[in-house]
Amino acid sequence: MSIDCLFCKIIAGEIPAKMFYEDDLLIAFADIDPQAPHHFLIVPRKHICTALDLTPEDNELIGHVYQVAGKIARDLGIDEDGFRVVNNCNEAGGQTVWHIHFHFLAGRNLTWPPG
Ligand code: AMP
Ligand code: ZN
């Protein structure tokens, strides 16, 4: 846990969130400012600041993120329609919270490229 990290506080239960999925490695909760009918943040429990801070020991964790994204999509019944998983890295990449997370977006026709 990193003091003053918003997502570490959510993981520790110190700040409430609308939890959707939890396991030993990560949690998934509703984004407070949803950009699609389904917008969850998939957040590893381990405090990793950005995608640039990943090491080979995190490979299994990141694979697991995508396994959970698929489970969420199937549980919501939108797997065949489609969904998007995206990580924003550093300021120009749109990152605003420095604890690695993956946006899960679904429920509308998502456009490309993003803004
Ligand atoms: P990013 O800009 O990629 O770092 O994503 C951070 C996301 O965290 C944004 O989509 C915010 O809406 C979301 N967010 C910020 N504070 C909270 C919170 N307390 N609970 C849930 N989501 C949050
Ligand atoms: Zn953190």
GROMACS .gro file of C-alpha atoms and ligand atoms in nm:
model
  139
    1MET     CA    1   0.000   0.000   0.000
    2SER     CA    2   0.119   0.349  -0.085
    3ILE     CA    3  -0.001   0.627   0.146
    4ASP     CA    4  -0.203   0.892  -0.036
    5CYS     CA    5  -0.285   0.661  -0.325
    6LEU     CA    6  -0.658   0.675  -0.402
    7PHE     CA    7  -0.677   0.322  -0.541
    8CYS     CA    8  -0.475   0.174  -0.252
    9LYS     CA    9  -0.734   0.334  -0.021
   10ILE     CA   10  -1.020   0.179  -0.220
   11ILE     CA   11  -0.841  -0.160  -0.207
   12ALA     CA   12  -0.799  -0.121   0.171
   13GLY     CA   13  -1.171  -0.036   0.208
   14GLU     CA   14  -1.092   0.313   0.337
   15ILE     CA   15  -1.276   0.481   0.048
   16PRO     CA   16  -1.601   0.329  -0.079
   17ALA     CA   17  -1.644   0.203  -0.433
   18LYS     CA   18  -1.910   0.007  -0.620
   19MET     CA   19  -1.723  -0.324  -0.625
   20PHE     CA   20  -1.797  -0.561  -0.913
   21TYR     CA   21  -1.528  -0.828  -0.879
   22GLU     CA   22  -1.250  -0.914  -0.632
   23ASP     CA   23  -0.985  -1.181  -0.605
   24ASP     CA   24  -0.637  -1.224  -0.454
   25LEU     CA   25  -0.465  -1.025  -0.728
   26LEU     CA   26  -0.704  -0.748  -0.827
   27ILE     CA   27  -1.033  -0.571  -0.781
   28ALA     CA   28  -1.281  -0.426  -1.033
   29PHE     CA   29  -1.515  -0.141  -0.942
   30ALA     CA   30  -1.738   0.111  -1.119
   31ASP     CA   31  -1.569   0.425  -1.250
   32ILE     CA   32  -1.706   0.732  -1.069
   33ASP     CA   33  -1.737   0.917  -1.403
   34PRO     CA   34  -1.857   0.649  -1.646
   35GLN     CA   35  -1.778   0.699  -2.016
   36ALA     CA   36  -1.996   0.408  -2.130
   37PRO     CA   37  -2.298   0.216  -1.994
   38HIS     CA   38  -2.050  -0.032  -1.844
   39HIS     CA   39  -1.729   0.131  -1.720
   40PHE     CA   40  -1.521  -0.055  -1.461
   41LEU     CA   41  -1.166  -0.007  -1.344
   42ILE     CA   42  -0.966  -0.329  -1.313
   43VAL     CA   43  -0.701  -0.251  -1.052
   44PRO     CA   44  -0.418  -0.479  -0.934
   45ARG     CA   45  -0.389  -0.488  -0.554
   46LYS     CA   46  -0.014  -0.434  -0.589
   47HIS     CA   47   0.077  -0.065  -0.601
   48ILE     CA   48   0.243  -0.022  -0.942
   49CYS     CA   49   0.251   0.342  -1.059
   50THR     CA   50   0.235   0.304  -1.437
   51ALA     CA   51   0.268   0.046  -1.713
   52LEU     CA   52   0.632   0.153  -1.736
   53ASP     CA   53   0.693   0.014  -1.386
   54LEU     CA   54   0.586  -0.341  -1.474
   55THR     CA   55   0.852  -0.609  -1.439
   56PRO     CA   56   0.863  -0.967  -1.569
   57GLU     CA   57   0.731  -1.081  -1.231
   58ASP     CA   58   0.404  -0.898  -1.314
   59ASN     CA   59   0.346  -1.091  -1.639
   60GLU     CA   60   0.104  -1.334  -1.477
   61LEU     CA   61  -0.082  -1.046  -1.312
   62ILE     CA   62  -0.134  -0.862  -1.642
   63GLY     CA   63  -0.248  -1.183  -1.812
   64HIS     CA   64  -0.494  -1.223  -1.526
   65VAL     CA   65  -0.631  -0.871  -1.590
   66TYR     CA   66  -0.741  -0.986  -1.935
   67GLN     CA   67  -0.885  -1.313  -1.801
   68VAL     CA   68  -1.097  -1.109  -1.558
   69ALA     CA   69  -1.199  -0.865  -1.833
   70GLY     CA   70  -1.330  -1.162  -2.031
   71LYS     CA   71  -1.516  -1.291  -1.725
   72ILE     CA   72  -1.675  -0.950  -1.667
   73ALA     CA   73  -1.783  -0.934  -2.032
   74ARG     CA   74  -1.934  -1.285  -2.018
   75ASP     CA   75  -2.105  -1.214  -1.684
   76LEU     CA   76  -2.260  -0.899  -1.833
   77GLY     CA   77  -2.360  -1.089  -2.147
   78ILE     CA   78  -2.180  -0.840  -2.372
   79ASP     CA   79  -1.885  -1.060  -2.473
   80GLU     CA   80  -2.017  -1.120  -2.823
   81ASP     CA   81  -2.112  -0.753  -2.874
   82GLY     CA   82  -1.762  -0.647  -2.771
   83PHE     CA   83  -1.582  -0.430  -2.521
   84ARG     CA   84  -1.261  -0.233  -2.475
   85VAL     CA   85  -0.981  -0.267  -2.220
   86VAL     CA   86  -0.744   0.029  -2.207
   87ASN     CA   87  -0.456   0.150  -1.992
   88ASN     CA   88  -0.359   0.518  -1.993
   89CYS     CA   89   0.011   0.571  -1.924
   90ASN     CA   90   0.148   0.901  -1.795
   91GLU     CA   91   0.003   1.246  -1.857
   92ALA     CA   92  -0.006   1.259  -2.237
   93GLY     CA   93  -0.159   0.911  -2.229
   94GLY     CA   94  -0.444   1.045  -2.014
   95GLN     CA   95  -0.340   0.894  -1.680
   96THR     CA   96  -0.472   1.081  -1.375
   97VAL     CA   97  -0.435   0.820  -1.099
   98TRP     CA   98  -0.085   0.684  -1.042
   99HIS     CA   99  -0.178   0.328  -0.954
  100ILE     CA  100  -0.194   0.108  -1.262
  101HIS     CA  101  -0.548   0.033  -1.377
  102PHE     CA  102  -0.729  -0.090  -1.685
  103HIS     CA  103  -1.054   0.068  -1.802
  104PHE     CA  104  -1.320  -0.185  -1.905
  105LEU     CA  105  -1.570  -0.010  -2.134
  106ALA     CA  106  -1.879  -0.161  -2.295
  107GLY     CA  107  -2.247  -0.114  -2.370
  108ARG     CA  108  -2.224   0.122  -2.667
  109ASN     CA  109  -2.047   0.135  -3.002
  110LEU     CA  110  -1.707   0.269  -2.902
  111THR     CA  111  -1.538   0.494  -3.154
  112TRP     CA  112  -1.176   0.485  -3.264
  113PRO     CA  113  -0.940   0.661  -3.232
  114PRO     CA  114  -1.008   0.785  -2.877
  115GLY     CA  115  -0.959   1.159  -2.818
  116AMP     P1  116  -0.702   0.750  -1.567
  116AMP     O1  117  -0.740   0.891  -1.610
  116AMP     O2  118  -0.679   0.656  -1.681
  116AMP     O3  119  -0.588   0.753  -1.467
  116AMP     O4  120  -0.829   0.692  -1.494
  116AMP     C1  121  -0.864   0.727  -1.363
  116AMP     C2  122  -1.009   0.699  -1.350
  116AMP     O5  123  -1.041   0.694  -1.212
  116AMP     C3  124  -1.100   0.806  -1.413
  116AMP     O6  125  -1.180   0.746  -1.514
  116AMP     C4  126  -1.185   0.854  -1.294
  116AMP     O7  127  -1.319   0.882  -1.329
  116AMP     C5  128  -1.174   0.738  -1.197
  116AMP     N1  129  -1.192   0.771  -1.056
  116AMP     C6  130  -1.136   0.875  -0.988
  116AMP     N2  131  -1.174   0.871  -0.859
  116AMP     C7  132  -1.253   0.761  -0.844
  116AMP     C8  133  -1.323   0.703  -0.734
  116AMP     N3  134  -1.318   0.755  -0.610
  116AMP     N4  135  -1.397   0.592  -0.757
  116AMP     C9  136  -1.404   0.538  -0.880
  116AMP     N5  137  -1.339   0.589  -0.988
  116AMP    C10  138  -1.265   0.698  -0.971
  117ZN      ZN  139  -0.180   0.250  -0.496
   0.00000   0.00000   0.00000
